[in-house]
PDB file of C-alpha atoms and ligand atoms in Angstrom:
ATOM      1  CA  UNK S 551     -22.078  -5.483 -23.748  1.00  0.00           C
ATOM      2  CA  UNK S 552     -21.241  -8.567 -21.709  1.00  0.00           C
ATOM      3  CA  UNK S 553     -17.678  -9.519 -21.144  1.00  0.00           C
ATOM      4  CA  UNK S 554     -17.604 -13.303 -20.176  1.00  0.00           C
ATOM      5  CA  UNK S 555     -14.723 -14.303 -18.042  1.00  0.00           C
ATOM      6  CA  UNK S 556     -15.941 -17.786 -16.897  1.00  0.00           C
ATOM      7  CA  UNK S 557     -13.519 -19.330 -18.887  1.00  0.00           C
ATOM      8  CA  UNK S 558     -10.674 -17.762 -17.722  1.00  0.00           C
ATOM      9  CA  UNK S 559      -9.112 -19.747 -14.553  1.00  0.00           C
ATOM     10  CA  UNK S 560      -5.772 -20.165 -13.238  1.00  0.00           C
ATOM     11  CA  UNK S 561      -4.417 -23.233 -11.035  1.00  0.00           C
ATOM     12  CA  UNK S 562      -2.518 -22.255  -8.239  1.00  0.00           C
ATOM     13  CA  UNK S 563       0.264 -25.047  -7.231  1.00  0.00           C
ATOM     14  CA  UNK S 564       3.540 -23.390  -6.447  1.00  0.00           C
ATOM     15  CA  UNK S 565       3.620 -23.460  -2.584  1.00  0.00           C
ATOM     16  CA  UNK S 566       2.213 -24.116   0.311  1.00  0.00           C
ATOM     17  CA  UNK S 567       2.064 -22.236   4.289  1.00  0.00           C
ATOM     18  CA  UNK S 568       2.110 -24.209   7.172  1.00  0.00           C
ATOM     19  CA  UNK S 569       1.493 -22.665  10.356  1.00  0.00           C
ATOM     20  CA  UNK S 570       4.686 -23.807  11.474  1.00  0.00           C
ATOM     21  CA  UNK S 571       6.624 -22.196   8.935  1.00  0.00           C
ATOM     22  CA  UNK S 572       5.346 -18.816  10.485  1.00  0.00           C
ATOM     23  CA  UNK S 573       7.123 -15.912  12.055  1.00  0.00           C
ATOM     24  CA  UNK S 574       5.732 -15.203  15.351  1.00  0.00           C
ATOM     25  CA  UNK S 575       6.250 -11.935  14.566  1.00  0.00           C
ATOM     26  CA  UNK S 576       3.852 -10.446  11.165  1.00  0.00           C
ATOM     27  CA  UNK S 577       6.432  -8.006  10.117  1.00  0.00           C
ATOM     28  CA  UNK S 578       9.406 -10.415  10.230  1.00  0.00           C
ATOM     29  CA  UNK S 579       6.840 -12.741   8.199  1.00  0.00           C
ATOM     30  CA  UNK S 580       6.226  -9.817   5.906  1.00  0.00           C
ATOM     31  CA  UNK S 581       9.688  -8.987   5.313  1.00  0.00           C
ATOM     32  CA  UNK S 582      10.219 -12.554   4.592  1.00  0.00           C
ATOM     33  CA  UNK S 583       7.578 -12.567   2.046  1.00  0.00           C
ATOM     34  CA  UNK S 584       8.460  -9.240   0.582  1.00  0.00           C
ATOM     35  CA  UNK S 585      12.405 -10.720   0.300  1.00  0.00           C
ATOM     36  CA  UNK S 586      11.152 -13.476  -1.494  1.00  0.00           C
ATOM     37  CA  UNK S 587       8.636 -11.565  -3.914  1.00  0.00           C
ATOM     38  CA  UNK S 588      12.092  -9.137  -4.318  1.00  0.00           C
ATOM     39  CA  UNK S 589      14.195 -12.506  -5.743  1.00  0.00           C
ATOM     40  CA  UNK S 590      10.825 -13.344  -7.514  1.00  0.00           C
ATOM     41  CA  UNK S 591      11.496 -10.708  -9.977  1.00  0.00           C
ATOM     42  CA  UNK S 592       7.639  -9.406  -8.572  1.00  0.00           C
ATOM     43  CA  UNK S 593       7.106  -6.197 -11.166  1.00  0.00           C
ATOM     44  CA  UNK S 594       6.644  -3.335  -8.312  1.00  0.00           C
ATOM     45  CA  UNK S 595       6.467  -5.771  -5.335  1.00  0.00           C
ATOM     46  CA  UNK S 596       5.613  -2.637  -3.387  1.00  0.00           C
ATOM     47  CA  UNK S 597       2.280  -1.224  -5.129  1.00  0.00           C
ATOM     48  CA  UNK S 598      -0.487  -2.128  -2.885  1.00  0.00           C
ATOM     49  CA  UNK S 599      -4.126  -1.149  -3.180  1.00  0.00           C
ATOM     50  CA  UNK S 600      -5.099   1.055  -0.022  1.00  0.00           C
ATOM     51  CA  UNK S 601      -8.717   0.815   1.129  1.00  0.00           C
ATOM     52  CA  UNK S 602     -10.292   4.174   2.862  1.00  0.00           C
ATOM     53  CA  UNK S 603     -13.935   4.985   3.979  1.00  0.00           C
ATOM     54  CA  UNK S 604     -15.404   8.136   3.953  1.00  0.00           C
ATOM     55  CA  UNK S 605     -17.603   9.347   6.696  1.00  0.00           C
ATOM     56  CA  UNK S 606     -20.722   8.294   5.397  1.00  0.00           C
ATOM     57  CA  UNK S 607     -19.063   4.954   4.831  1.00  0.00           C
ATOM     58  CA  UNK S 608     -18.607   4.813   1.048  1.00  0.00           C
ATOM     59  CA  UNK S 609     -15.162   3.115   0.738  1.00  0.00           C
ATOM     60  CA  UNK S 610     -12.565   3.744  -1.933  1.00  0.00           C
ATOM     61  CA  UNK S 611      -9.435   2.132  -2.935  1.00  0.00           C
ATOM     62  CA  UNK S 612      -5.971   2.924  -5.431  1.00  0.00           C
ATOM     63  CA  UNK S 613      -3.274   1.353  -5.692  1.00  0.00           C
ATOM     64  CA  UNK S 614       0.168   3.847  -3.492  1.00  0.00           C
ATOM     65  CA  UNK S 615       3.574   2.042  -3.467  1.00  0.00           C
ATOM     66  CA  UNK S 616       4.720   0.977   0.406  1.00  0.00           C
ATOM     67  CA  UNK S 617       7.756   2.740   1.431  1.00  0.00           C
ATOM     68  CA  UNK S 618       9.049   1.834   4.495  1.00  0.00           C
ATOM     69  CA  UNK S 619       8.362  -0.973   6.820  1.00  0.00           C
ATOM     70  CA  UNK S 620       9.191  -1.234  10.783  1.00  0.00           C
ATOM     71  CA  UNK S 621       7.720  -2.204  14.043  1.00  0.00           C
ATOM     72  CA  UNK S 622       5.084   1.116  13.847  1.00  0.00           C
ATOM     73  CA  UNK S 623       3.621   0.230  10.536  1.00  0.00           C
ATOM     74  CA  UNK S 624       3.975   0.440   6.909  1.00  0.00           C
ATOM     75  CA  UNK S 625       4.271   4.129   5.182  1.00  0.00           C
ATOM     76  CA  UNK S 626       3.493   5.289   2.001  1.00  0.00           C
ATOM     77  CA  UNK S 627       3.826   8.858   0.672  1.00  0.00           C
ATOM     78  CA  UNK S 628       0.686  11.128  -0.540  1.00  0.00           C
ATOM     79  CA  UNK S 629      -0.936  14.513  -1.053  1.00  0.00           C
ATOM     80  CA  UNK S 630      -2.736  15.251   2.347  1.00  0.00           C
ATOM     81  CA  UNK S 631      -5.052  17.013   0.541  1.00  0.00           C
ATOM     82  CA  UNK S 632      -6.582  14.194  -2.002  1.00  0.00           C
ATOM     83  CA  UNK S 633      -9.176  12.317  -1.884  1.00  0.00           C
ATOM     84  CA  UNK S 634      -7.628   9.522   0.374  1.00  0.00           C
ATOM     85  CA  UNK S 635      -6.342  12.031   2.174  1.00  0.00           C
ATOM     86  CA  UNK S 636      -9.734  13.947   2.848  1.00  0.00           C
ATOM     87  CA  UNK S 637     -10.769  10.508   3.936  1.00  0.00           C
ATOM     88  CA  UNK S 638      -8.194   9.786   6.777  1.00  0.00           C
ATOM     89  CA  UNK S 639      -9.025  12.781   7.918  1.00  0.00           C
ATOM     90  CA  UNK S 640     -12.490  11.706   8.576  1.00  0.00           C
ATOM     91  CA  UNK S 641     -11.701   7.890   9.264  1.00  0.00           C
ATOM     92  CA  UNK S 642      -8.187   6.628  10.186  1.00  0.00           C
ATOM     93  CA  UNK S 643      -9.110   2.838   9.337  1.00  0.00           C
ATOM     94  CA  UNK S 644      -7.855   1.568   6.332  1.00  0.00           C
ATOM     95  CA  UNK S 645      -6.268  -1.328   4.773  1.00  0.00           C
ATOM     96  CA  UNK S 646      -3.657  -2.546   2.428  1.00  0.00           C
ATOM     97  CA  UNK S 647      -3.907  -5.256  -0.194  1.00  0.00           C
ATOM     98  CA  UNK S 648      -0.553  -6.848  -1.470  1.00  0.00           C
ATOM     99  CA  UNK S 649      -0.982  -9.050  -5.078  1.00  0.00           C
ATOM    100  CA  UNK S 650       1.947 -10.854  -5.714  1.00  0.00           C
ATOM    101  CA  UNK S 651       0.675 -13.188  -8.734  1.00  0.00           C
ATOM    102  CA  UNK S 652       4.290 -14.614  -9.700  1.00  0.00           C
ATOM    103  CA  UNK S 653       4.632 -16.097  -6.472  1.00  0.00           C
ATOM    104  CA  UNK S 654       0.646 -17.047  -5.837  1.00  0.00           C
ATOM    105  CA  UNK S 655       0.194 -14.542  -2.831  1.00  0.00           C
ATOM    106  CA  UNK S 656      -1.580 -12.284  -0.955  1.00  0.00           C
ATOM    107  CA  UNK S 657      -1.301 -10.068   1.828  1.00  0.00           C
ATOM    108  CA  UNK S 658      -3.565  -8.312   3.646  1.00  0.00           C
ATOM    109  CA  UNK S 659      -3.745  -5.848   6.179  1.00  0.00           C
ATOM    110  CA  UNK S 660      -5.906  -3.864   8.333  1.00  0.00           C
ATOM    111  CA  UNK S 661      -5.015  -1.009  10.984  1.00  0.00           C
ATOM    112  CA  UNK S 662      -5.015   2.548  11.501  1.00  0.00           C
ATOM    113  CA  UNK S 663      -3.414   5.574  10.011  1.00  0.00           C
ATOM    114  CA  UNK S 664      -1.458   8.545  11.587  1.00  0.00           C
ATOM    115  CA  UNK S 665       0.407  10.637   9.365  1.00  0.00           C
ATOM    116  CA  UNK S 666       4.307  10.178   9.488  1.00  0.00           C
ATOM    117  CA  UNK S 667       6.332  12.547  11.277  1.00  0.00           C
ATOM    118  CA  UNK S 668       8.027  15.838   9.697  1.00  0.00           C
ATOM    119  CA  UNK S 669      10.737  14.301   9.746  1.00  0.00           C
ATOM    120  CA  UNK S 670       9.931  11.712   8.428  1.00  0.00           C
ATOM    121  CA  UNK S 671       7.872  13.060   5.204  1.00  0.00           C
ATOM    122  CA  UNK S 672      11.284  15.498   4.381  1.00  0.00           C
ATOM    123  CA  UNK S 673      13.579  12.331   4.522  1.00  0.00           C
ATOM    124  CA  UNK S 674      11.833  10.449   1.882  1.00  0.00           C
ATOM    125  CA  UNK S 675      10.864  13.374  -0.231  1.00  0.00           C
ATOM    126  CA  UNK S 676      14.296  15.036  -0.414  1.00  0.00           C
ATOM    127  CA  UNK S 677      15.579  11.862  -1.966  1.00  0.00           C
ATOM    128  CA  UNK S 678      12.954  11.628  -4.280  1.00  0.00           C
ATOM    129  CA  UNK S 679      14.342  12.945  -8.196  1.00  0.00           C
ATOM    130  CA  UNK S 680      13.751  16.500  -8.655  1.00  0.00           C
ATOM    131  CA  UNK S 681      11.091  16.082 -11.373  1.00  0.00           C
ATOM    132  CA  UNK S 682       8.763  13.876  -8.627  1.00  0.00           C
ATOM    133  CA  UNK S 683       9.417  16.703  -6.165  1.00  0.00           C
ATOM    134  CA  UNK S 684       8.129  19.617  -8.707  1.00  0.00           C
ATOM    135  CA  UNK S 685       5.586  17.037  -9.491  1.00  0.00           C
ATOM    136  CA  UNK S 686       4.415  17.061  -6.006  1.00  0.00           C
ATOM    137  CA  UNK S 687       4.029  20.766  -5.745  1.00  0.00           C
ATOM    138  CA  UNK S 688       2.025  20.904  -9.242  1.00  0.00           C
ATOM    139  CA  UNK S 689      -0.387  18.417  -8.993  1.00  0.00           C
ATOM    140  CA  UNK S 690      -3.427  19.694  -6.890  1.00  0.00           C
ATOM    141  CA  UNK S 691      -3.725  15.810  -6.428  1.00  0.00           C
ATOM    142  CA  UNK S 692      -7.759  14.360  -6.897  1.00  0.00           C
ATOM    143  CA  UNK S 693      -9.377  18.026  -7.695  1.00  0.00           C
ATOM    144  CA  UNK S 694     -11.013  18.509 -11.080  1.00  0.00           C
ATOM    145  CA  UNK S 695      -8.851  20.134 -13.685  1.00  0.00           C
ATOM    146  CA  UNK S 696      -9.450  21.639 -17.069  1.00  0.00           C
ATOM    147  CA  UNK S 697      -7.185  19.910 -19.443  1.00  0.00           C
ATOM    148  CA  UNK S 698      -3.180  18.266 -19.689  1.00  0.00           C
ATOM    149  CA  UNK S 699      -2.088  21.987 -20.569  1.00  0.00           C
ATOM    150  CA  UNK S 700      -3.187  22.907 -17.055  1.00  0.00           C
ATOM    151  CA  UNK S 701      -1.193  20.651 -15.198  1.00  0.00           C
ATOM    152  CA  UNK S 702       1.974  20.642 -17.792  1.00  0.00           C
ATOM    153  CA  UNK S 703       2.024  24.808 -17.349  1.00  0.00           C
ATOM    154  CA  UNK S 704       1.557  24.317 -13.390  1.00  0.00           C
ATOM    155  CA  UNK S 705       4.796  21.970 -13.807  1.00  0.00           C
ATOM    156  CA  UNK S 706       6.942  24.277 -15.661  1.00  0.00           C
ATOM    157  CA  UNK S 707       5.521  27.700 -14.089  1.00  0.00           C
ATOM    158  CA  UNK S 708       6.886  25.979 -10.442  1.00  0.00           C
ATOM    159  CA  UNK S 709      10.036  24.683 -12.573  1.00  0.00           C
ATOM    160  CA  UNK S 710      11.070  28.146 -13.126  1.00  0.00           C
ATOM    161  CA  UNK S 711      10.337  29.689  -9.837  1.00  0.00           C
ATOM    162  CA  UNK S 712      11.873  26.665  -7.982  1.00  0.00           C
ATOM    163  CA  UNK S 713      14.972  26.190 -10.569  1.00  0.00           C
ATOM    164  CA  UNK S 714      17.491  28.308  -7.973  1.00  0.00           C
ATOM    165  CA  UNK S 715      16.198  26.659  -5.020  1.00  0.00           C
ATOM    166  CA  UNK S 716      16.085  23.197  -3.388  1.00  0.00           C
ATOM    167  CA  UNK S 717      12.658  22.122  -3.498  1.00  0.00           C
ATOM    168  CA  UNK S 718      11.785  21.131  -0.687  1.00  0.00           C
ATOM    169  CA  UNK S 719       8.144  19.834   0.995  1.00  0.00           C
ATOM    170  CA  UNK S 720       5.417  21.358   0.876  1.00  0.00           C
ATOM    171  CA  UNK S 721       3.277  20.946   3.837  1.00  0.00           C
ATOM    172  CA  UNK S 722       0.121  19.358   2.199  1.00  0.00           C
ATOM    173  CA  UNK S 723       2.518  16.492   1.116  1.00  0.00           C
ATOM    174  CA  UNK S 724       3.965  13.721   2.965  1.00  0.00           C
ATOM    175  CA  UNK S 725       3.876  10.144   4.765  1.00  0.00           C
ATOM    176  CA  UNK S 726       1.359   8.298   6.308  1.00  0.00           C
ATOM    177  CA  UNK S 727       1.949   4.800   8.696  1.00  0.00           C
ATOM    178  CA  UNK S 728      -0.701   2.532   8.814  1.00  0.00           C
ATOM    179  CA  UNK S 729      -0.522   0.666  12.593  1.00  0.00           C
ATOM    180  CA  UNK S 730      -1.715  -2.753  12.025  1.00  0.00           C
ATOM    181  CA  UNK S 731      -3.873  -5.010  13.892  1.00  0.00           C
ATOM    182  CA  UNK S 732      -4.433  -7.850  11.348  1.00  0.00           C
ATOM    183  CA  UNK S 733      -2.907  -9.527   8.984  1.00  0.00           C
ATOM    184  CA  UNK S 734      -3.505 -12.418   6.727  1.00  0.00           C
ATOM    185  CA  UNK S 735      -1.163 -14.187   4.723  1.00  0.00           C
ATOM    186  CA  UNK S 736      -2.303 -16.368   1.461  1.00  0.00           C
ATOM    187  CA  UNK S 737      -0.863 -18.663  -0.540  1.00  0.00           C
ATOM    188  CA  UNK S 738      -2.416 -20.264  -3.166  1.00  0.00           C
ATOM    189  CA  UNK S 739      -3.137 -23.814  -3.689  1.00  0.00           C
ATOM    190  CA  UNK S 740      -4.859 -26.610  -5.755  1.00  0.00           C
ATOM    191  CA  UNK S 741      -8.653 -26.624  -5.934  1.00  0.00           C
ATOM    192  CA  UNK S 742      -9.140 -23.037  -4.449  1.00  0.00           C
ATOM    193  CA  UNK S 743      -8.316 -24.435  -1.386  1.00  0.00           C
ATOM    194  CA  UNK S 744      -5.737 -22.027  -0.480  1.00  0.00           C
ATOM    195  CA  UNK S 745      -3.727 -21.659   2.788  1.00  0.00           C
ATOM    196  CA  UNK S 746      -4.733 -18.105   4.921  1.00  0.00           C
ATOM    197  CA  UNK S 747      -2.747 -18.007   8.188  1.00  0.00           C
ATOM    198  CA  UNK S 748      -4.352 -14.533  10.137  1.00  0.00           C
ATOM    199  CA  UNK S 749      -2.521 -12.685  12.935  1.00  0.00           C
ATOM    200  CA  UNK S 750      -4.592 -10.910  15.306  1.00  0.00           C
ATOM    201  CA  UNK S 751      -3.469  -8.629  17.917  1.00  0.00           C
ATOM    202  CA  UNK S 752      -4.840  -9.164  21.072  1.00  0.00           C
ATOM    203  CA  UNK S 753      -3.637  -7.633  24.261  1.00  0.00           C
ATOM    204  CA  UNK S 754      -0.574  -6.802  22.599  1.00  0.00           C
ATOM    205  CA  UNK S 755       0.531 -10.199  21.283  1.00  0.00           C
ATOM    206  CA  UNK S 756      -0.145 -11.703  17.965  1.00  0.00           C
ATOM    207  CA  UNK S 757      -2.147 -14.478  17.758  1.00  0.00           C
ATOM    208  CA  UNK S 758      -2.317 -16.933  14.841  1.00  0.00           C
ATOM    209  CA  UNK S 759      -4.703 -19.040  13.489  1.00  0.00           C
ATOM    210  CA  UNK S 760      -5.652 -20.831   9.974  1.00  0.00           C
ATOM    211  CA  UNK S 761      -8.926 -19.425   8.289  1.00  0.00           C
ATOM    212  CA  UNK S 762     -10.521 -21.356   5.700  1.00  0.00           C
ATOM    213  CA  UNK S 763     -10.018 -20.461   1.954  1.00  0.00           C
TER     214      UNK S 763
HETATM  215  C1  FMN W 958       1.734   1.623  -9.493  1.00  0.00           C
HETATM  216  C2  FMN W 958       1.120   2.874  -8.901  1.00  0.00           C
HETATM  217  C3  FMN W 958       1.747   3.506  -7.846  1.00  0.00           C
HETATM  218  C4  FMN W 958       1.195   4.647  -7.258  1.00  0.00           C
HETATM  219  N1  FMN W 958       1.792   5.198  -6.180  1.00  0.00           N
HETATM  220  C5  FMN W 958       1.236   6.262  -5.559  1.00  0.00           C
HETATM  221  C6  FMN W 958       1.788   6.771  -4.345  1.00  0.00           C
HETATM  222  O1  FMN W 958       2.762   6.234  -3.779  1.00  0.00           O
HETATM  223  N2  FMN W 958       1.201   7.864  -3.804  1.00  0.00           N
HETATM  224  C7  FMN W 958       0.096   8.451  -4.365  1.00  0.00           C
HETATM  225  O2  FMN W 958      -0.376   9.449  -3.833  1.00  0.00           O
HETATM  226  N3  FMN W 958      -0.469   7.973  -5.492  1.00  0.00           N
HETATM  227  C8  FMN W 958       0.068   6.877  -6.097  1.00  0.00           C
HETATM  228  N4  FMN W 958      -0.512   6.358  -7.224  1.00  0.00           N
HETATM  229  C9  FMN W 958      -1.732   7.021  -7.773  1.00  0.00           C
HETATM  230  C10 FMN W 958      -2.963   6.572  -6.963  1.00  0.00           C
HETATM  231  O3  FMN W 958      -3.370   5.284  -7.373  1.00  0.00           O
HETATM  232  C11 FMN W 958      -4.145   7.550  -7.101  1.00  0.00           C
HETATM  233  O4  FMN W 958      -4.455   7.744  -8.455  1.00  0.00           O
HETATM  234  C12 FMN W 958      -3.863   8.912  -6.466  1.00  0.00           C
HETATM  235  O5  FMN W 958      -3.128   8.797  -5.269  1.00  0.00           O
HETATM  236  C13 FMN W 958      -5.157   9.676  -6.201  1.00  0.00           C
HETATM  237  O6  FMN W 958      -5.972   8.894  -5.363  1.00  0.00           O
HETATM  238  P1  FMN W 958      -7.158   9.563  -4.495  1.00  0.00           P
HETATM  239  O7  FMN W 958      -7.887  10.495  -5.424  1.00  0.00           O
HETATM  240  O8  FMN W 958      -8.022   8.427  -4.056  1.00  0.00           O
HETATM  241  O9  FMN W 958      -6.533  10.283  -3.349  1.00  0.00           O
HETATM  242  C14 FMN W 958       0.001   5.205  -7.802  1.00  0.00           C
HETATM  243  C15 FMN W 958      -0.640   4.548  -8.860  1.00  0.00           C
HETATM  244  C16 FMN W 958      -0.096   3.393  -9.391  1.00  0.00           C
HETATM  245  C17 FMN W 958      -0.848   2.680 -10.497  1.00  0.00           C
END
C-alpha cells in the first residue's frame, strides 16, 4: 500500500512576524500568541505534543493539554508512572510542540522537567470533575491491559469504594513544569518561506534572533 500525499499542499498567507513585533520576554510572547489562538476559535489551543527520550535515547512523543503557564514553565498534568513518566525519570529534557493551523503557527519549545509541587498537583486535580478524578485512580496509565471490561470494572469497583469520600490524589498522579531554554516562534508564509524568530537563554537573558525557514 502506498498512500501518495504529494498532491496535497497548503499556502500559508495570513501573517507575518517581524522581529520587532516581539516580546522581549518568550512567555509574554506566548501568552500573546496563545490569546490570539483563544479569539481564533483554535479547537483545544492547549494540546501540545510532548517529546521525551528514554535512556538509551529512543524518543517518544503524545499529544498532553498545557495547563498553566508562568515565569517557571509550562505544566501539564500526568500519571507519574506511564510511559512519559518512566522517561523523565530517566531524562528530564523534553520538549513541547504547539500546532495552531487556523492561525498558520507554531511553537516550539525545549527545556527541562521537574515535577510540580504537592501543592500544586492537588490544586488542579481537586477541580478536575469527579469522573476525571476516578479516572485517574483507574487507569494504570501506559501498562498492558486485558480488555475494555478491565478498565470499565477498575472504574466502577473505585466508584463504589470512593462514592462517600472526596477523591482526592493519588500520589503516582500529578503536574509536571517544563523550564524552558528555547523557544521558537513560526508563522507561516508564502513560498515556504516562513518567519521563525528563536529565543535563547543565555546567561539568564533571552536572546533573539531570525532562523531561516
Ligand atoms: C487532545 C489530547 C489531550 C490529552 N491530554 C493528556 C494529558 O493532559 N495528560 C495525559 O497524561 N495524557 C493526555 N492525553 C493522552 C496522551 O496522549 C497519551 O496517550 C497518554 O498520556 C499515555 O502516554 P505515554 O504512554 O507516552 O505516557 C491526551 C491525548 C489527547 C489526544
Amino acid at each position: 500500500m502506498t498512500l501518495d500525499l504529494f498532491k496535497l499542499r497548503q499556502e500559508y498567507t495570513q501573517q507575518e512576524l517581524d522581529i520587532n513585533d516581539l516580546q522581549d520576554n518568550p512567555i509574554n510572547q506566548f501568552s500573546l500568541w496563545f490569546d490570539q489562538a483563544l479569539t481564533a476559535g483554535v479547537h483545544e489551543p492547549n494540546a501540545m505534543v510532548l517529546a521525551t527520550v528514554s535512556s538509551s535515547g529512543q524518543p517518544s512523543a503524545r499529544i498532553v493539554l498545557l495547563k498553566k503557564v508562568d515565569n517557571e514553565g509550562f505544566s501539564f498534568f500526568t500519571n507519574y508512572q506511564s510511559r512519559k513518566g518512566l522517561q523523565l525519570q530517566e531524562n528530564n529534557r523534553a520538549a513541547i510542540v504547539f500546532y495552531w493551523a487556523e492561525l498558520e503557527r507554531q511553537v516550539r519549545i525545549e527545556g527541562i522537567v521537574q515535577k510540580t509541587t504537592s501543592a500544586e498537583s492537588d490544586e488542579y486535580f481537586a477541580q478536575r470533575p469527579t469522573g476525571s478524578r476516578i479516572g485517574a485512580w483507574a487507569s494504570p496509565q501506559s501498562n498492558e491491559i486485558q480488555d475494555r471490561a478491565f478498565l470499565d470494572k477498575l472504574y466502577l469497583d473505585i466508584e463504589k469504594s470512593m462514592s462517600d469520600k472526596n477523591v482526592t490524589r493519588p500520589e503516582f498522579w500529578g503536574g509536571y513544569k517544563l523550564k524552558p531554554h528555547l523557544l521558537e516562534f513560526w508563522q507561516g508564509r508564502e513560498n515556504r518561506l516562513h518567519d521563525r524568530m528563536e529565543y535563547r537563554l543565555i546567561n539568564n537573558e533571552w536572546q533573539i534572533r531570525r532562523l531561516a525557514p
